Short mmCIF file of N, CA and C in Angstrom, two decimals:
data_model
loop_
_atom_site.label_atom_id
_atom_site.label_comp_id
_atom_site.label_asym_id
_atom_site.label_seq_id
_atom_site.Cartn_x
_atom_site.Cartn_y
_atom_site.Cartn_z
N MET V 1 -51.05 76.97 342.00
CA MET V 1 -49.96 76.72 341.08
C MET V 1 -48.91 75.88 341.80
N GLY V 2 -48.43 74.82 341.17
CA GLY V 2 -47.45 73.94 341.78
C GLY V 2 -46.06 74.53 341.79
N LEU V 3 -45.19 73.85 342.50
CA LEU V 3 -43.80 74.30 342.55
C LEU V 3 -43.14 74.06 341.20
N ARG V 4 -42.33 75.00 340.81
CA ARG V 4 -41.59 74.86 339.55
C ARG V 4 -40.17 74.44 339.88
N ARG V 5 -39.67 73.52 339.14
CA ARG V 5 -38.30 73.10 339.30
C ARG V 5 -37.42 74.08 338.55
N SER V 6 -36.28 74.45 339.12
CA SER V 6 -35.37 75.38 338.46
C SER V 6 -34.55 74.66 337.41
N TYR V 7 -34.55 75.25 336.24
CA TYR V 7 -33.77 74.71 335.13
C TYR V 7 -32.83 75.78 334.62
N GLY V 8 -31.72 75.35 334.14
CA GLY V 8 -30.79 76.22 333.45
C GLY V 8 -30.38 75.50 332.18
N CYS V 9 -29.48 76.10 331.46
CA CYS V 9 -29.00 75.39 330.28
C CYS V 9 -27.51 75.63 330.15
N ARG V 10 -26.89 74.77 329.41
CA ARG V 10 -25.47 74.91 329.12
C ARG V 10 -25.23 74.37 327.74
N LEU V 11 -24.08 74.69 327.21
CA LEU V 11 -23.74 74.21 325.87
C LEU V 11 -23.29 72.76 325.96
N ASN V 12 -23.78 71.94 325.04
CA ASN V 12 -23.30 70.57 324.98
C ASN V 12 -22.12 70.50 324.00
N GLU V 13 -21.64 69.29 323.75
CA GLU V 13 -20.45 69.11 322.91
C GLU V 13 -20.64 69.67 321.50
N SER V 14 -21.85 69.65 320.99
CA SER V 14 -22.09 70.13 319.62
C SER V 14 -22.37 71.63 319.57
N GLY V 15 -22.30 72.31 320.72
CA GLY V 15 -22.50 73.75 320.73
C GLY V 15 -23.95 74.17 320.89
N LYS V 16 -24.86 73.21 321.05
CA LYS V 16 -26.28 73.52 321.27
C LYS V 16 -26.52 73.69 322.77
N THR V 17 -27.51 74.52 323.09
CA THR V 17 -27.86 74.64 324.50
C THR V 17 -28.74 73.46 324.89
N LYS V 18 -28.57 72.98 326.11
CA LYS V 18 -29.34 71.85 326.60
C LYS V 18 -29.87 72.19 327.99
N LEU V 19 -31.11 71.79 328.25
CA LEU V 19 -31.77 72.03 329.52
C LEU V 19 -31.28 71.03 330.56
N TYR V 20 -30.95 71.53 331.75
CA TYR V 20 -30.54 70.69 332.86
C TYR V 20 -31.21 71.20 334.13
N PRO V 21 -31.58 70.29 335.04
CA PRO V 21 -32.01 70.79 336.35
C PRO V 21 -30.86 71.58 336.95
N MET V 22 -31.16 72.65 337.66
CA MET V 22 -30.11 73.55 338.15
C MET V 22 -29.09 72.83 339.03
N HIS V 23 -29.49 71.83 339.79
CA HIS V 23 -28.51 71.15 340.63
C HIS V 23 -27.46 70.43 339.79
N ALA V 24 -27.77 70.12 338.53
CA ALA V 24 -26.82 69.42 337.67
C ALA V 24 -26.07 70.38 336.74
N ALA V 25 -26.45 71.63 336.77
CA ALA V 25 -25.84 72.59 335.85
C ALA V 25 -24.47 73.01 336.35
N THR V 26 -23.64 73.41 335.42
CA THR V 26 -22.30 73.85 335.76
C THR V 26 -22.24 75.36 335.80
N GLN V 27 -21.04 75.92 335.93
CA GLN V 27 -20.85 77.37 335.91
C GLN V 27 -21.37 77.97 334.61
N ARG V 28 -21.37 77.21 333.56
CA ARG V 28 -21.78 77.70 332.24
C ARG V 28 -23.31 77.79 332.13
N ALA V 29 -24.05 77.35 333.13
CA ALA V 29 -25.51 77.32 333.06
C ALA V 29 -26.10 78.72 333.04
N PHE V 30 -27.17 78.84 332.31
CA PHE V 30 -27.94 80.09 332.26
C PHE V 30 -29.29 79.82 332.90
N GLN V 31 -29.67 80.67 333.81
CA GLN V 31 -30.96 80.52 334.45
C GLN V 31 -31.85 81.69 334.03
N LEU V 32 -32.98 81.37 333.44
CA LEU V 32 -33.93 82.41 333.06
C LEU V 32 -34.46 83.10 334.31
N ASN V 33 -34.81 84.36 334.15
CA ASN V 33 -35.43 85.13 335.22
C ASN V 33 -36.61 84.34 335.78
N SER V 34 -36.76 84.34 337.09
CA SER V 34 -37.80 83.53 337.73
C SER V 34 -39.22 83.99 337.37
N ALA V 35 -39.37 85.17 336.79
CA ALA V 35 -40.69 85.64 336.36
C ALA V 35 -41.19 84.82 335.17
N PHE V 36 -40.28 84.19 334.45
CA PHE V 36 -40.63 83.41 333.26
C PHE V 36 -40.86 81.95 333.63
N ASP V 37 -41.72 81.30 332.90
CA ASP V 37 -41.92 79.87 333.04
C ASP V 37 -40.80 79.18 332.25
N ALA V 38 -39.67 79.01 332.93
CA ALA V 38 -38.46 78.50 332.28
C ALA V 38 -38.65 77.11 331.71
N THR V 39 -39.34 76.25 332.43
CA THR V 39 -39.56 74.89 331.95
C THR V 39 -40.31 74.91 330.63
N PHE V 40 -41.39 75.69 330.57
CA PHE V 40 -42.17 75.80 329.34
C PHE V 40 -41.31 76.33 328.20
N LEU V 41 -40.60 77.43 328.44
CA LEU V 41 -39.80 78.04 327.37
C LEU V 41 -38.74 77.08 326.85
N MET V 42 -38.04 76.43 327.75
CA MET V 42 -36.96 75.54 327.32
C MET V 42 -37.51 74.33 326.57
N GLU V 43 -38.62 73.78 327.04
CA GLU V 43 -39.20 72.62 326.35
C GLU V 43 -39.82 73.03 325.01
N MET V 44 -40.52 74.16 325.01
CA MET V 44 -41.21 74.62 323.80
C MET V 44 -40.22 74.94 322.68
N HIS V 45 -39.06 75.45 323.05
CA HIS V 45 -38.08 75.91 322.06
C HIS V 45 -36.84 75.02 322.03
N ASP V 46 -37.01 73.76 322.39
CA ASP V 46 -35.94 72.76 322.30
C ASP V 46 -34.64 73.20 322.96
N ASN V 47 -34.77 73.86 324.10
CA ASN V 47 -33.59 74.27 324.89
C ASN V 47 -32.67 75.23 324.14
N ASP V 48 -33.18 75.89 323.15
CA ASP V 48 -32.38 76.77 322.30
C ASP V 48 -32.55 78.23 322.74
N LEU V 49 -31.55 78.75 323.43
CA LEU V 49 -31.63 80.12 323.94
C LEU V 49 -31.72 81.15 322.82
N ALA V 50 -31.06 80.90 321.71
CA ALA V 50 -31.15 81.84 320.58
C ALA V 50 -32.58 81.90 320.06
N ALA V 51 -33.24 80.75 319.98
CA ALA V 51 -34.63 80.72 319.53
C ALA V 51 -35.54 81.42 320.54
N ILE V 52 -35.29 81.20 321.81
CA ILE V 52 -36.09 81.87 322.85
C ILE V 52 -35.92 83.37 322.73
N SER V 53 -34.69 83.81 322.55
CA SER V 53 -34.41 85.24 322.40
C SER V 53 -35.16 85.81 321.20
N ALA V 54 -35.13 85.10 320.08
CA ALA V 54 -35.82 85.57 318.87
C ALA V 54 -37.33 85.65 319.09
N ILE V 55 -37.89 84.65 319.75
CA ILE V 55 -39.33 84.66 320.06
C ILE V 55 -39.67 85.85 320.95
N LEU V 56 -38.86 86.08 321.96
CA LEU V 56 -39.11 87.19 322.89
C LEU V 56 -39.05 88.54 322.16
N VAL V 57 -38.07 88.69 321.27
CA VAL V 57 -37.94 89.95 320.52
C VAL V 57 -39.17 90.17 319.64
N THR V 58 -39.53 89.16 318.86
CA THR V 58 -40.67 89.28 317.95
C THR V 58 -41.96 89.55 318.71
N ALA V 59 -42.19 88.79 319.76
CA ALA V 59 -43.43 88.96 320.53
C ALA V 59 -43.49 90.33 321.18
N SER V 60 -42.38 90.79 321.74
CA SER V 60 -42.41 92.10 322.41
C SER V 60 -42.66 93.22 321.40
N GLN V 61 -42.11 93.09 320.20
CA GLN V 61 -42.37 94.10 319.17
C GLN V 61 -43.85 94.13 318.81
N GLN V 62 -44.45 92.97 318.64
CA GLN V 62 -45.87 92.90 318.29
C GLN V 62 -46.74 93.42 319.43
N ILE V 63 -46.42 93.04 320.65
CA ILE V 63 -47.20 93.51 321.80
C ILE V 63 -47.10 95.02 321.92
N SER V 64 -45.90 95.55 321.75
CA SER V 64 -45.69 96.99 321.85
C SER V 64 -46.48 97.75 320.79
N GLU V 65 -46.43 97.26 319.56
CA GLU V 65 -47.20 97.90 318.48
C GLU V 65 -48.69 97.87 318.78
N GLU V 66 -49.17 96.76 319.28
CA GLU V 66 -50.59 96.64 319.60
C GLU V 66 -50.97 97.55 320.77
N LEU V 67 -50.09 97.71 321.72
CA LEU V 67 -50.38 98.58 322.86
C LEU V 67 -50.67 99.99 322.39
N ASP V 68 -49.90 100.47 321.42
CA ASP V 68 -50.16 101.80 320.86
C ASP V 68 -51.54 101.85 320.20
N ARG V 69 -51.90 100.78 319.50
CA ARG V 69 -53.22 100.71 318.85
C ARG V 69 -54.35 100.68 319.88
N TYR V 70 -54.11 99.99 321.00
CA TYR V 70 -55.14 99.90 322.04
C TYR V 70 -55.55 101.28 322.52
N LEU V 71 -54.55 102.11 322.73
CA LEU V 71 -54.83 103.45 323.24
C LEU V 71 -55.66 104.25 322.24
N ILE V 72 -55.35 104.11 320.96
CA ILE V 72 -56.11 104.80 319.91
C ILE V 72 -57.55 104.27 319.87
N LEU V 73 -57.70 102.96 319.91
CA LEU V 73 -59.04 102.36 319.88
C LEU V 73 -59.85 102.75 321.11
N ALA V 74 -59.19 102.83 322.25
CA ALA V 74 -59.89 103.24 323.47
C ALA V 74 -60.39 104.67 323.36
N GLU V 75 -59.56 105.54 322.79
CA GLU V 75 -59.98 106.93 322.59
C GLU V 75 -61.20 107.01 321.69
N LYS V 76 -61.25 106.15 320.69
CA LYS V 76 -62.39 106.12 319.76
C LYS V 76 -63.60 105.42 320.38
N GLY V 77 -63.38 104.68 321.46
CA GLY V 77 -64.46 103.92 322.07
C GLY V 77 -64.83 102.67 321.30
N ASP V 78 -63.89 102.15 320.50
CA ASP V 78 -64.15 100.97 319.67
C ASP V 78 -63.90 99.69 320.47
N CYS V 79 -64.87 99.35 321.28
CA CYS V 79 -64.75 98.22 322.20
C CYS V 79 -64.57 96.89 321.47
N SER V 80 -65.34 96.64 320.42
CA SER V 80 -65.27 95.34 319.75
C SER V 80 -63.93 95.11 319.07
N GLU V 81 -63.37 96.14 318.43
CA GLU V 81 -62.06 95.99 317.78
C GLU V 81 -60.96 95.85 318.83
N LEU V 82 -61.08 96.58 319.90
CA LEU V 82 -60.10 96.48 320.99
C LEU V 82 -60.12 95.07 321.57
N LYS V 83 -61.29 94.54 321.81
CA LYS V 83 -61.42 93.17 322.33
C LYS V 83 -60.79 92.17 321.36
N ARG V 84 -61.05 92.34 320.08
CA ARG V 84 -60.50 91.44 319.06
C ARG V 84 -58.98 91.48 319.06
N ARG V 85 -58.42 92.67 319.14
CA ARG V 85 -56.96 92.81 319.09
C ARG V 85 -56.32 92.26 320.36
N ILE V 86 -56.95 92.47 321.49
CA ILE V 86 -56.43 91.91 322.74
C ILE V 86 -56.46 90.38 322.67
N HIS V 87 -57.52 89.84 322.10
CA HIS V 87 -57.63 88.39 321.94
C HIS V 87 -56.50 87.85 321.07
N LEU V 88 -56.14 88.57 320.02
CA LEU V 88 -55.07 88.13 319.12
C LEU V 88 -53.69 88.18 319.76
N VAL V 89 -53.48 89.14 320.64
CA VAL V 89 -52.16 89.32 321.26
C VAL V 89 -51.98 88.46 322.50
N LYS V 90 -53.07 88.11 323.14
CA LYS V 90 -53.03 87.36 324.40
C LYS V 90 -52.08 86.16 324.37
N PRO V 91 -52.08 85.31 323.33
CA PRO V 91 -51.19 84.15 323.34
C PRO V 91 -49.71 84.50 323.31
N LEU V 92 -49.37 85.68 322.82
CA LEU V 92 -47.95 86.06 322.76
C LEU V 92 -47.32 86.07 324.14
N TRP V 93 -48.08 86.50 325.13
CA TRP V 93 -47.56 86.49 326.50
C TRP V 93 -47.26 85.06 326.95
N GLY V 94 -48.12 84.14 326.57
CA GLY V 94 -47.87 82.74 326.90
C GLY V 94 -46.65 82.19 326.20
N TYR V 95 -46.49 82.53 324.91
CA TYR V 95 -45.31 82.08 324.17
C TYR V 95 -44.03 82.63 324.79
N CYS V 96 -44.14 83.78 325.43
CA CYS V 96 -42.98 84.38 326.09
C CYS V 96 -42.71 83.77 327.46
N GLY V 97 -43.57 82.88 327.90
CA GLY V 97 -43.39 82.26 329.21
C GLY V 97 -43.88 83.15 330.34
N LEU V 98 -44.83 84.02 330.05
CA LEU V 98 -45.39 84.91 331.07
C LEU V 98 -46.90 84.68 331.17
N PRO V 99 -47.31 83.54 331.76
CA PRO V 99 -48.73 83.21 331.81
C PRO V 99 -49.56 84.19 332.64
N GLU V 100 -48.94 84.86 333.60
CA GLU V 100 -49.68 85.84 334.39
C GLU V 100 -50.13 87.01 333.52
N MET V 101 -49.27 87.42 332.59
CA MET V 101 -49.65 88.49 331.67
C MET V 101 -50.71 88.00 330.69
N GLN V 102 -50.60 86.77 330.28
CA GLN V 102 -51.62 86.20 329.40
C GLN V 102 -52.98 86.22 330.12
N MET V 103 -52.98 85.89 331.40
CA MET V 103 -54.22 85.90 332.18
C MET V 103 -54.76 87.33 332.32
N LYS V 104 -53.86 88.28 332.48
CA LYS V 104 -54.28 89.69 332.56
C LYS V 104 -55.02 90.08 331.27
N TYR V 105 -54.51 89.65 330.14
CA TYR V 105 -55.17 89.94 328.87
C TYR V 105 -56.51 89.20 328.77
N GLN V 106 -56.57 88.00 329.32
CA GLN V 106 -57.84 87.26 329.35
C GLN V 106 -58.88 88.06 330.13
N HIS V 107 -58.48 88.61 331.26
CA HIS V 107 -59.40 89.42 332.08
C HIS V 107 -59.83 90.68 331.34
N MET V 108 -58.89 91.30 330.63
CA MET V 108 -59.26 92.49 329.86
C MET V 108 -60.24 92.13 328.75
N GLU V 109 -60.02 91.00 328.11
CA GLU V 109 -60.92 90.55 327.05
C GLU V 109 -62.33 90.32 327.61
N GLN V 110 -62.40 89.68 328.77
CA GLN V 110 -63.70 89.46 329.40
C GLN V 110 -64.37 90.78 329.78
N PHE V 111 -63.58 91.70 330.30
CA PHE V 111 -64.09 93.03 330.65
C PHE V 111 -64.68 93.72 329.42
N LEU V 112 -63.97 93.66 328.31
CA LEU V 112 -64.44 94.30 327.08
C LEU V 112 -65.67 93.60 326.51
N GLY V 113 -65.83 92.32 326.83
CA GLY V 113 -67.00 91.58 326.40
C GLY V 113 -68.29 92.12 327.01
N GLU V 114 -68.14 92.86 328.11
CA GLU V 114 -69.30 93.49 328.76
C GLU V 114 -69.70 94.80 328.08
N ASN V 115 -68.93 95.19 327.07
CA ASN V 115 -69.17 96.41 326.30
C ASN V 115 -69.30 97.66 327.19
N PRO V 116 -68.25 97.95 327.96
CA PRO V 116 -68.30 99.12 328.84
C PRO V 116 -68.22 100.42 328.04
N PRO V 117 -68.62 101.53 328.65
CA PRO V 117 -68.52 102.83 327.97
C PRO V 117 -67.05 103.21 327.72
N ALA V 118 -66.85 104.08 326.74
CA ALA V 118 -65.50 104.49 326.31
C ALA V 118 -64.66 105.01 327.47
N GLU V 119 -65.23 105.82 328.35
CA GLU V 119 -64.44 106.38 329.45
C GLU V 119 -63.99 105.30 330.43
N VAL V 120 -64.79 104.26 330.59
CA VAL V 120 -64.42 103.14 331.46
C VAL V 120 -63.30 102.32 330.80
N ILE V 121 -63.40 102.15 329.49
CA ILE V 121 -62.34 101.44 328.75
C ILE V 121 -61.02 102.19 328.89
N ARG V 122 -61.06 103.50 328.69
CA ARG V 122 -59.84 104.31 328.79
C ARG V 122 -59.24 104.20 330.19
N ALA V 123 -60.09 104.28 331.20
CA ALA V 123 -59.60 104.19 332.59
C ALA V 123 -58.95 102.82 332.84
N ARG V 124 -59.56 101.77 332.35
CA ARG V 124 -59.01 100.42 332.55
C ARG V 124 -57.66 100.29 331.85
N LEU V 125 -57.57 100.76 330.60
CA LEU V 125 -56.30 100.68 329.88
C LEU V 125 -55.22 101.51 330.55
N GLN V 126 -55.60 102.68 331.05
CA GLN V 126 -54.62 103.51 331.76
C GLN V 126 -54.12 102.81 333.01
N SER V 127 -55.01 102.09 333.69
CA SER V 127 -54.57 101.38 334.90
C SER V 127 -53.73 100.15 334.57
N GLU V 128 -53.98 99.52 333.43
CA GLU V 128 -53.23 98.32 333.02
C GLU V 128 -51.91 98.66 332.32
N HIS V 129 -51.84 99.85 331.75
CA HIS V 129 -50.69 100.25 330.93
C HIS V 129 -49.35 100.06 331.64
N PRO V 130 -49.18 100.53 332.90
CA PRO V 130 -47.87 100.35 333.56
C PRO V 130 -47.47 98.88 333.70
N CYS V 131 -48.42 98.02 333.97
CA CYS V 131 -48.12 96.59 334.12
C CYS V 131 -47.69 95.99 332.78
N ILE V 132 -48.35 96.39 331.71
CA ILE V 132 -48.00 95.89 330.38
C ILE V 132 -46.60 96.37 330.00
N VAL V 133 -46.33 97.64 330.26
CA VAL V 133 -45.00 98.19 329.98
C VAL V 133 -43.94 97.46 330.81
N GLU V 134 -44.26 97.16 332.06
CA GLU V 134 -43.33 96.42 332.91
C GLU V 134 -43.07 95.02 332.34
N GLY V 135 -44.11 94.37 331.83
CA GLY V 135 -43.95 93.06 331.19
C GLY V 135 -43.05 93.14 329.97
N LEU V 136 -43.25 94.18 329.17
CA LEU V 136 -42.40 94.38 327.99
C LEU V 136 -40.95 94.65 328.40
N SER V 137 -40.76 95.42 329.46
CA SER V 137 -39.40 95.69 329.95
C SER V 137 -38.73 94.42 330.45
N LEU V 138 -39.50 93.58 331.10
CA LEU V 138 -38.99 92.30 331.58
C LEU V 138 -38.51 91.44 330.41
N ILE V 139 -39.29 91.41 329.34
CA ILE V 139 -38.91 90.66 328.15
C ILE V 139 -37.63 91.24 327.55
N THR V 140 -37.57 92.55 327.42
CA THR V 140 -36.39 93.20 326.84
C THR V 140 -35.14 92.91 327.66
N ALA V 141 -35.26 92.99 328.98
CA ALA V 141 -34.12 92.72 329.85
C ALA V 141 -33.66 91.27 329.71
N GLU V 142 -34.60 90.35 329.57
CA GLU V 142 -34.23 88.94 329.43
C GLU V 142 -33.56 88.68 328.09
N VAL V 143 -34.01 89.35 327.05
CA VAL V 143 -33.36 89.23 325.74
C VAL V 143 -31.91 89.68 325.85
N VAL V 144 -31.67 90.79 326.50
CA VAL V 144 -30.30 91.30 326.68
C VAL V 144 -29.46 90.28 327.45
N ARG V 145 -30.01 89.74 328.53
CA ARG V 145 -29.28 88.74 329.33
C ARG V 145 -28.93 87.51 328.48
N ILE V 146 -29.90 87.03 327.72
CA ILE V 146 -29.67 85.84 326.89
C ILE V 146 -28.60 86.13 325.84
N GLN V 147 -28.72 87.26 325.17
CA GLN V 147 -27.76 87.59 324.11
C GLN V 147 -26.35 87.77 324.68
N GLU V 148 -26.24 88.38 325.85
CA GLU V 148 -24.92 88.52 326.47
C GLU V 148 -24.36 87.16 326.84
N TYR V 149 -25.19 86.30 327.36
CA TYR V 149 -24.77 84.95 327.72
C TYR V 149 -24.27 84.18 326.49
N LEU V 150 -25.02 84.29 325.40
CA LEU V 150 -24.65 83.56 324.18
C LEU V 150 -23.36 84.06 323.56
N LYS V 151 -22.98 85.29 323.86
CA LYS V 151 -21.72 85.85 323.33
C LYS V 151 -20.50 85.34 324.09
N GLN V 152 -20.72 84.81 325.29
CA GLN V 152 -19.60 84.35 326.11
C GLN V 152 -18.96 83.11 325.49
N PRO V 153 -17.64 83.04 325.56
CA PRO V 153 -16.97 81.83 325.04
C PRO V 153 -17.29 80.64 325.94
N ALA V 154 -17.35 79.46 325.35
CA ALA V 154 -17.59 78.24 326.13
C ALA V 154 -16.42 78.01 327.07
N SER V 155 -16.72 77.52 328.27
CA SER V 155 -15.63 77.28 329.23
C SER V 155 -15.12 75.87 329.14
#
């Protein structure tokens, strides 16, 4: 993986957030948590922190709801439905700027493609669960940071 350039954003004259390399940013600049692919998020969402926050909220809600379903499906041993649902949720991690989590879901999808027994599926989900919860917590914390930043008056 190549080096990532640090980007932040600040409000421009029209009140919109604009992406700037961190060396050019002022005190008003917001820097996304380094766990996130800031360049991707800022470019994908037109440097709009409010839009990024909304995407993060929506995606984390969907991921969280699916996580609960995963545990139920694992208990039932429904490997094919679990694989399908993981496949559907996998891109949400990418949209959130967390490609490592997206890759984790890719690996789980491949694992489920081998049609392992129910007890092996449960064990795998139990081992992955803390990491997924940590990813969701990271998203939630970033949403709070963004929303607090957006509430600040322009300097």
